[in-house]
């Protein structure tokens, strides 16, 4: 699946620190045949990948549509179909499917949302393989 991750309050906190287990989960998802994309409503966030050494995992970076989600994809140059989205706001999930995560605003080493994301992707992948 093409898995799209939001940036602010999804992958990083307000202070720019990375959510726990992001690289580990990215690595596992890729090993299982998924592709990772990063998008944000405030622009192309390549710097986040650079800062946190995520570039090897990220296939591409896009601008996230904030309204009229499906029609905006082409206008924003999103050339890949989002199969599963991870976002702290439910609107994008409502449009494309995926999981709404607990907003990661302040650094919290005990946060385990990325593990939940991984388990949801795994569950969905298994369901698809079983044709259900
Ligand atoms: Mg966000």
Tab-separated table of N, CA and C and ligand atoms in Angstrom:
chain	number	residue	atom	x	y	z
A	1	UNK	N	0.832	-1.192	0.000
A	1	UNK	CA	0.000	0.000	0.000
A	1	UNK	C	0.874	1.254	0.000
A	2	UNK	N	0.317	2.318	-0.532
A	2	UNK	CA	0.951	3.637	-0.436
A	2	UNK	C	0.472	4.287	0.856
A	3	UNK	N	1.353	4.421	1.796
A	3	UNK	CA	0.991	4.925	3.113
A	3	UNK	C	1.483	6.353	3.256
A	4	UNK	N	0.548	7.259	3.523
A	4	UNK	CA	0.845	8.689	3.592
A	4	UNK	C	0.816	9.156	5.045
A	5	UNK	N	1.892	9.758	5.481
A	5	UNK	CA	1.996	10.276	6.841
A	5	UNK	C	1.967	11.802	6.840
A	6	UNK	N	1.099	12.337	7.686
A	6	UNK	CA	1.124	13.760	7.993
A	6	UNK	C	2.400	14.044	8.798
A	7	UNK	N	2.774	15.317	8.912
A	7	UNK	CA	4.003	15.673	9.621
A	7	UNK	C	3.718	16.188	11.037
A	8	UNK	N	3.129	17.396	11.125
A	8	UNK	CA	2.983	18.043	12.431
A	8	UNK	C	1.958	17.333	13.308
A	9	UNK	N	2.385	16.992	14.495
A	9	UNK	CA	1.574	16.285	15.505
A	9	UNK	C	1.278	14.840	15.116
A	10	UNK	N	1.849	14.402	13.979
A	10	UNK	CA	1.751	12.984	13.607
A	10	UNK	C	3.140	12.350	13.715
A	11	UNK	N	4.104	12.888	12.947
A	11	UNK	CA	5.471	12.356	13.019
A	11	UNK	C	6.344	13.129	14.004
A	12	UNK	N	6.072	14.424	14.129
A	12	UNK	CA	6.903	15.248	15.030
A	12	UNK	C	6.034	16.076	15.971
A	13	UNK	N	6.643	16.386	17.131
A	13	UNK	CA	5.997	17.236	18.123
A	13	UNK	C	6.183	18.707	17.749
A	14	UNK	N	5.581	19.581	18.543
A	14	UNK	CA	5.696	21.020	18.274
A	14	UNK	C	7.137	21.506	18.324
A	15	UNK	N	7.961	20.855	19.140
A	15	UNK	CA	9.363	21.266	19.234
A	15	UNK	C	10.231	20.631	18.140
A	16	UNK	N	9.592	19.881	17.223
A	16	UNK	CA	10.323	19.288	16.109
A	16	UNK	C	10.889	17.904	16.396
A	17	UNK	N	10.720	17.419	17.636
A	17	UNK	CA	11.279	16.102	17.968
A	17	UNK	C	10.410	14.996	17.378
A	18	UNK	N	11.060	13.888	17.099
A	18	UNK	CA	10.412	12.784	16.395
A	18	UNK	C	9.604	11.900	17.345
A	19	UNK	N	8.448	11.480	16.872
A	19	UNK	CA	7.606	10.559	17.657
A	19	UNK	C	8.346	9.227	17.840
A	20	UNK	N	8.185	8.582	18.979
A	20	UNK	CA	8.864	7.301	19.189
A	20	UNK	C	8.494	6.261	18.123
A	21	UNK	N	9.485	5.493	17.713
A	21	UNK	CA	9.328	4.335	16.829
A	21	UNK	C	9.004	4.662	15.373
A	22	UNK	N	9.158	5.923	14.975
A	22	UNK	CA	8.897	6.243	13.565
A	22	UNK	C	9.869	5.497	12.634
A	23	UNK	N	11.187	5.584	12.845
A	23	UNK	CA	12.086	4.877	11.912
A	23	UNK	C	11.866	3.367	11.928
A	24	UNK	N	11.630	2.816	13.105
A	24	UNK	CA	11.434	1.364	13.221
A	24	UNK	C	10.203	0.915	12.444
A	25	UNK	N	9.129	1.665	12.590
A	25	UNK	CA	7.894	1.289	11.902
A	25	UNK	C	8.029	1.520	10.394
A	26	UNK	N	8.685	2.599	9.986
A	26	UNK	CA	8.920	2.823	8.559
A	26	UNK	C	9.694	1.646	7.972
A	27	UNK	N	10.707	1.225	8.689
A	27	UNK	CA	11.557	0.136	8.201
A	27	UNK	C	10.752	-1.158	8.043
A	28	UNK	N	9.910	-1.444	9.022
A	28	UNK	CA	9.109	-2.670	8.959
A	28	UNK	C	8.090	-2.603	7.828
A	29	UNK	N	7.463	-1.450	7.671
A	29	UNK	CA	6.448	-1.318	6.616
A	29	UNK	C	7.080	-1.514	5.234
A	30	UNK	N	8.250	-0.940	5.038
A	30	UNK	CA	8.920	-1.076	3.746
A	30	UNK	C	9.340	-2.521	3.511
A	31	UNK	N	9.829	-3.149	4.574
A	31	UNK	CA	10.236	-4.559	4.467
A	31	UNK	C	9.048	-5.435	4.065
A	32	UNK	N	7.849	-4.988	4.411
A	32	UNK	CA	6.648	-5.763	4.088
A	32	UNK	C	6.013	-5.318	2.769
A	33	UNK	N	6.725	-4.479	2.025
A	33	UNK	CA	6.299	-4.161	0.670
A	33	UNK	C	5.512	-2.876	0.500
A	34	UNK	N	5.388	-2.089	1.566
A	34	UNK	CA	4.646	-0.826	1.471
A	34	UNK	C	5.588	0.299	1.064
A	35	UNK	N	4.968	1.399	0.614
A	35	UNK	CA	5.745	2.595	0.297
A	35	UNK	C	5.307	3.719	1.222
A	36	UNK	N	6.286	4.473	1.679
A	36	UNK	CA	6.040	5.552	2.634
A	36	UNK	C	6.091	6.899	1.914
A	37	UNK	N	5.055	7.702	2.129
A	37	UNK	CA	5.035	9.078	1.622
A	37	UNK	C	4.775	10.012	2.789
A	38	UNK	N	5.299	11.215	2.674
A	38	UNK	CA	5.102	12.222	3.712
A	38	UNK	C	4.460	13.429	3.065
A	39	UNK	N	3.401	13.918	3.702
A	39	UNK	CA	2.789	15.139	3.175
A	39	UNK	C	2.342	16.020	4.311
A	40	UNK	N	2.208	17.320	3.963
A	40	UNK	CA	1.852	18.302	4.969
A	40	UNK	C	1.054	19.405	4.304
A	41	UNK	N	0.119	19.958	5.056
A	41	UNK	CA	-0.696	21.054	4.534
A	41	UNK	C	0.085	22.353	4.403
A	42	UNK	N	1.255	22.424	5.022
A	42	UNK	CA	2.007	23.682	4.978
A	42	UNK	C	3.196	23.637	4.027
A	43	UNK	N	3.263	22.597	3.183
A	43	UNK	CA	4.307	22.604	2.170
A	43	UNK	C	5.069	21.296	2.098
A	44	UNK	N	6.097	21.310	1.237
A	44	UNK	CA	6.954	20.128	1.053
A	44	UNK	C	7.952	20.068	2.202
A	45	UNK	N	7.868	19.026	3.000
A	45	UNK	CA	8.644	18.980	4.243
A	45	UNK	C	9.855	18.053	4.150
A	46	UNK	N	10.662	18.250	3.135
A	46	UNK	CA	11.855	17.412	3.007
A	46	UNK	C	12.753	17.531	4.220
A	47	UNK	N	12.728	18.721	4.870
A	47	UNK	CA	13.672	18.970	5.975
A	47	UNK	C	13.427	18.020	7.144
A	48	UNK	N	12.203	17.589	7.301
A	48	UNK	CA	11.907	16.681	8.411
A	48	UNK	C	12.598	15.333	8.187
A	49	UNK	N	12.568	14.885	6.937
A	49	UNK	CA	13.264	13.649	6.600
A	49	UNK	C	14.762	13.770	6.809
A	50	UNK	N	15.300	14.939	6.447
A	50	UNK	CA	16.741	15.158	6.621
A	50	UNK	C	17.114	15.175	8.103
A	51	UNK	N	16.361	15.951	8.868
A	51	UNK	CA	16.685	16.119	10.293
A	51	UNK	C	16.676	14.803	11.050
A	52	UNK	N	15.729	13.968	10.706
A	52	UNK	CA	15.524	12.739	11.491
A	52	UNK	C	15.991	11.479	10.761
A	53	UNK	N	16.780	11.671	9.713
A	53	UNK	CA	17.356	10.542	8.969
A	53	UNK	C	16.282	9.579	8.454
A	54	UNK	N	15.215	10.141	7.938
A	54	UNK	CA	14.123	9.321	7.423
A	54	UNK	C	14.151	9.205	5.904
A	55	UNK	N	15.049	9.961	5.266
A	55	UNK	CA	15.065	10.002	3.808
A	55	UNK	C	15.137	8.625	3.141
A	56	UNK	N	15.930	7.694	3.682
A	56	UNK	CA	16.001	6.384	3.019
A	56	UNK	C	14.655	5.662	2.958
A	57	UNK	N	13.745	6.027	3.842
A	57	UNK	CA	12.457	5.325	3.907
A	57	UNK	C	11.371	5.985	3.067
A	58	UNK	N	11.568	7.275	2.776
A	58	UNK	CA	10.477	8.069	2.191
A	58	UNK	C	10.579	8.078	0.663
A	59	UNK	N	9.540	7.557	-0.004
A	59	UNK	CA	9.535	7.501	-1.467
A	59	UNK	C	9.356	8.869	-2.094
A	60	UNK	N	8.521	9.712	-1.467
A	60	UNK	CA	8.320	11.060	-1.993
A	60	UNK	C	7.633	11.923	-0.940
A	61	UNK	N	7.650	13.222	-1.184
A	61	UNK	CA	7.050	14.199	-0.276
A	61	UNK	C	6.083	15.051	-1.089
A	62	UNK	N	4.904	15.282	-0.530
A	62	UNK	CA	3.877	16.048	-1.246
A	62	UNK	C	3.261	17.107	-0.339
A	63	UNK	N	2.475	17.985	-0.984
A	63	UNK	CA	1.628	18.916	-0.237
A	63	UNK	C	0.271	18.246	-0.051
A	64	UNK	N	-0.225	18.287	1.155
A	64	UNK	CA	-1.481	17.598	1.506
A	64	UNK	C	-2.689	18.481	1.208
A	65	UNK	N	-3.679	17.938	0.539
A	65	UNK	CA	-4.900	18.730	0.321
A	65	UNK	C	-5.640	18.957	1.638
A	66	UNK	N	-6.097	20.175	1.843
A	66	UNK	CA	-6.784	20.517	3.086
A	66	UNK	C	-8.306	20.530	2.910
A	67	UNK	N	-8.776	20.547	1.658
A	67	UNK	CA	-10.212	20.519	1.376
A	67	UNK	C	-10.378	19.938	-0.016
A	68	UNK	N	-11.601	19.557	-0.345
A	68	UNK	CA	-11.874	18.955	-1.655
A	68	UNK	C	-10.768	17.949	-1.989
A	69	UNK	N	-10.564	17.043	-1.030
A	69	UNK	CA	-9.344	16.233	-1.004
A	69	UNK	C	-9.040	15.487	-2.298
A	70	UNK	N	-10.037	14.788	-2.835
A	70	UNK	CA	-9.756	13.960	-4.013
A	70	UNK	C	-9.425	14.812	-5.238
A	71	UNK	N	-10.224	15.864	-5.467
A	71	UNK	CA	-9.981	16.714	-6.632
A	71	UNK	C	-8.682	17.495	-6.510
A	72	UNK	N	-8.265	17.765	-5.275
A	72	UNK	CA	-7.060	18.570	-5.076
A	72	UNK	C	-5.778	17.796	-5.337
A	73	UNK	N	-5.856	16.469	-5.336
A	73	UNK	CA	-4.631	15.680	-5.514
A	73	UNK	C	-3.885	16.075	-6.783
A	74	UNK	N	-4.624	16.132	-7.890
A	74	UNK	CA	-3.974	16.418	-9.166
A	74	UNK	C	-3.418	17.846	-9.189
A	75	UNK	N	-4.219	18.784	-8.658
A	75	UNK	CA	-3.776	20.184	-8.616
A	75	UNK	C	-2.482	20.343	-7.828
A	76	UNK	N	-2.355	19.550	-6.767
A	76	UNK	CA	-1.167	19.649	-5.906
A	76	UNK	C	-0.025	18.763	-6.383
A	77	UNK	N	-0.270	18.051	-7.488
A	77	UNK	CA	0.801	17.228	-8.041
A	77	UNK	C	1.057	15.945	-7.266
A	78	UNK	N	0.033	15.481	-6.549
A	78	UNK	CA	0.176	14.207	-5.828
A	78	UNK	C	-0.042	13.089	-6.842
A	79	UNK	N	1.054	12.507	-7.285
A	79	UNK	CA	1.017	11.573	-8.405
A	79	UNK	C	0.803	10.128	-7.968
A	80	UNK	N	0.642	9.921	-6.682
A	80	UNK	CA	0.499	8.577	-6.133
A	80	UNK	C	-0.832	8.494	-5.401
A	81	UNK	N	-1.516	7.360	-5.537
A	81	UNK	CA	-2.816	7.210	-4.871
A	81	UNK	C	-2.618	6.853	-3.397
A	82	UNK	N	-3.144	7.680	-2.493
A	82	UNK	CA	-3.026	7.323	-1.077
A	82	UNK	C	-3.949	6.141	-0.745
A	83	UNK	N	-3.359	5.050	-0.280
A	83	UNK	CA	-4.157	3.873	0.108
A	83	UNK	C	-4.497	3.889	1.594
A	84	UNK	N	-3.615	4.485	2.358
A	84	UNK	CA	-3.771	4.468	3.818
A	84	UNK	C	-3.084	5.706	4.359
A	85	UNK	N	-3.837	6.520	5.102
A	85	UNK	CA	-3.272	7.765	5.620
A	85	UNK	C	-3.172	7.727	7.137
A	86	UNK	N	-2.179	8.402	7.640
A	86	UNK	CA	-1.966	8.513	9.083
A	86	UNK	C	-1.917	10.001	9.395
A	87	UNK	N	-2.843	10.456	10.238
A	87	UNK	CA	-2.976	11.890	10.460
A	87	UNK	C	-3.588	12.137	11.832
A	88	UNK	N	-3.251	13.274	12.420
A	88	UNK	CA	-3.874	13.609	13.705
A	88	UNK	C	-5.205	14.329	13.511
A	89	UNK	N	-5.541	14.650	12.252
A	89	UNK	CA	-6.851	15.236	11.961
A	89	UNK	C	-7.696	14.225	11.185
A	90	UNK	N	-8.956	14.083	11.556
A	90	UNK	CA	-9.777	13.042	10.926
A	90	UNK	C	-10.221	13.329	9.494
A	91	UNK	N	-10.100	14.581	9.018
A	91	UNK	CA	-10.643	14.912	7.694
A	91	UNK	C	-9.980	14.098	6.584
A	92	UNK	N	-8.653	14.040	6.638
A	92	UNK	CA	-7.916	13.323	5.596
A	92	UNK	C	-8.241	11.830	5.649
A	93	UNK	N	-8.402	11.321	6.844
A	93	UNK	CA	-8.712	9.905	7.005
A	93	UNK	C	-10.112	9.630	6.459
A	94	UNK	N	-11.018	10.580	6.685
A	94	UNK	CA	-12.362	10.433	6.143
A	94	UNK	C	-12.353	10.374	4.626
A	95	UNK	N	-11.447	11.113	4.009
A	95	UNK	CA	-11.400	11.174	2.546
A	95	UNK	C	-10.704	9.957	1.940
A	96	UNK	N	-9.605	9.517	2.538
A	96	UNK	CA	-8.778	8.481	1.896
A	96	UNK	C	-8.682	7.184	2.692
A	97	UNK	N	-9.131	7.195	3.919
A	97	UNK	CA	-8.993	6.020	4.766
A	97	UNK	C	-7.671	6.015	5.500
A	98	UNK	N	-7.596	5.196	6.546
A	98	UNK	CA	-6.374	5.118	7.332
A	98	UNK	C	-6.677	5.186	8.810
A	99	UNK	N	-5.817	5.870	9.543
A	99	UNK	CA	-5.987	5.933	10.990
A	99	UNK	C	-5.699	7.350	11.501
A	100	UNK	N	-6.576	7.809	12.379
A	100	UNK	CA	-6.345	9.075	13.071
A	100	UNK	C	-5.548	8.771	14.333
A	101	UNK	N	-4.387	9.400	14.440
A	101	UNK	CA	-3.547	9.153	15.618
A	101	UNK	C	-3.749	10.247	16.660
A	102	UNK	N	-3.425	9.901	17.885
A	102	UNK	CA	-3.440	10.863	18.980
A	102	UNK	C	-2.429	11.953	18.653
A	103	UNK	N	-2.831	13.242	18.714
A	103	UNK	CA	-1.890	14.309	18.356
A	103	UNK	C	-0.628	14.266	19.213
A	104	UNK	N	0.512	14.216	18.545
A	104	UNK	CA	1.791	14.208	19.246
A	104	UNK	C	2.280	15.639	19.327
A	105	UNK	N	1.956	16.325	20.410
A	105	UNK	CA	2.286	17.744	20.520
A	105	UNK	C	3.521	17.993	21.373
A	106	UNK	N	3.601	17.283	22.487
A	106	UNK	CA	4.774	17.407	23.358
A	106	UNK	C	5.523	16.088	23.366
A	107	UNK	N	6.865	16.149	23.452
A	107	UNK	CA	7.645	14.912	23.446
A	107	UNK	C	7.181	13.955	24.543
A	108	UNK	N	7.006	12.692	24.184
A	108	UNK	CA	6.521	11.690	25.136
A	108	UNK	C	7.149	10.340	24.787
A	109	UNK	N	8.169	9.960	25.525
A	109	UNK	CA	8.853	8.697	25.207
A	109	UNK	C	7.960	7.470	25.369
A	110	UNK	N	6.829	7.634	26.036
A	110	UNK	CA	5.940	6.483	26.246
A	110	UNK	C	4.883	6.357	25.148
A	111	UNK	N	4.876	7.293	24.207
A	111	UNK	CA	3.885	7.254	23.132
A	111	UNK	C	4.079	5.990	22.288
A	112	UNK	N	2.976	5.277	22.028
A	112	UNK	CA	3.059	4.023	21.263
A	112	UNK	C	2.120	4.027	20.051
A	113	UNK	N	1.760	5.226	19.593
A	113	UNK	CA	0.835	5.309	18.465
A	113	UNK	C	1.387	4.678	17.190
A	114	UNK	N	2.701	4.783	16.996
A	114	UNK	CA	3.273	4.209	15.768
A	114	UNK	C	3.118	2.686	15.741
A	115	UNK	N	3.173	2.086	16.901
A	115	UNK	CA	2.962	0.635	16.974
A	115	UNK	C	1.519	0.308	16.565
A	116	UNK	N	0.585	1.138	17.008
A	116	UNK	CA	-0.826	0.944	16.649
A	116	UNK	C	-1.012	1.111	15.129
A	117	UNK	N	-0.332	2.097	14.561
A	117	UNK	CA	-0.399	2.300	13.104
A	117	UNK	C	0.084	1.043	12.391
A	118	UNK	N	1.228	0.528	12.853
A	118	UNK	CA	1.792	-0.668	12.218
A	118	UNK	C	0.817	-1.841	12.288
A	119	UNK	N	0.224	-2.044	13.438
A	119	UNK	CA	-0.710	-3.165	13.587
A	119	UNK	C	-1.937	-2.997	12.699
A	120	UNK	N	-2.386	-1.757	12.535
A	120	UNK	CA	-3.550	-1.523	11.667
A	120	UNK	C	-3.214	-1.812	10.205
A	121	UNK	N	-2.040	-1.384	9.782
A	121	UNK	CA	-1.628	-1.659	8.389
A	121	UNK	C	-1.505	-3.166	8.186
A	122	UNK	N	-0.910	-3.827	9.144
A	122	UNK	CA	-0.766	-5.287	9.043
A	122	UNK	C	-2.114	-5.974	8.938
A	123	UNK	N	-3.046	-5.551	9.785
A	123	UNK	CA	-4.384	-6.144	9.773
A	123	UNK	C	-5.068	-5.939	8.438
A	124	UNK	N	-4.929	-4.725	7.901
A	124	UNK	CA	-5.574	-4.419	6.631
A	124	UNK	C	-4.922	-5.200	5.491
A	125	UNK	N	-3.613	-5.314	5.522
A	125	UNK	CA	-2.909	-6.066	4.481
A	125	UNK	C	-3.325	-7.525	4.484
A	126	UNK	N	-3.451	-8.095	5.677
A	126	UNK	CA	-3.883	-9.497	5.788
A	126	UNK	C	-5.294	-9.659	5.245
A	127	UNK	N	-6.169	-8.723	5.590
A	127	UNK	CA	-7.569	-8.789	5.136
A	127	UNK	C	-7.613	-8.734	3.601
A	128	UNK	N	-6.757	-7.883	3.017
A	128	UNK	CA	-6.740	-7.762	1.557
A	128	UNK	C	-6.235	-9.037	0.912
A	129	UNK	N	-5.220	-9.633	1.516
A	129	UNK	CA	-4.676	-10.885	0.974
A	129	UNK	C	-5.713	-11.990	1.031
A	130	UNK	N	-6.560	-11.950	2.065
A	130	UNK	CA	-7.602	-12.962	2.211
A	130	UNK	C	-8.828	-12.633	1.368
A	131	UNK	N	-8.784	-11.517	0.669
A	131	UNK	CA	-9.869	-11.143	-0.210
A	131	UNK	C	-11.127	-10.660	0.484
A	132	UNK	N	-10.980	-10.251	1.735
A	132	UNK	CA	-12.163	-9.765	2.455
A	132	UNK	C	-12.176	-8.241	2.507
B	1	LIG	MG1	-0.956	17.267	11.722
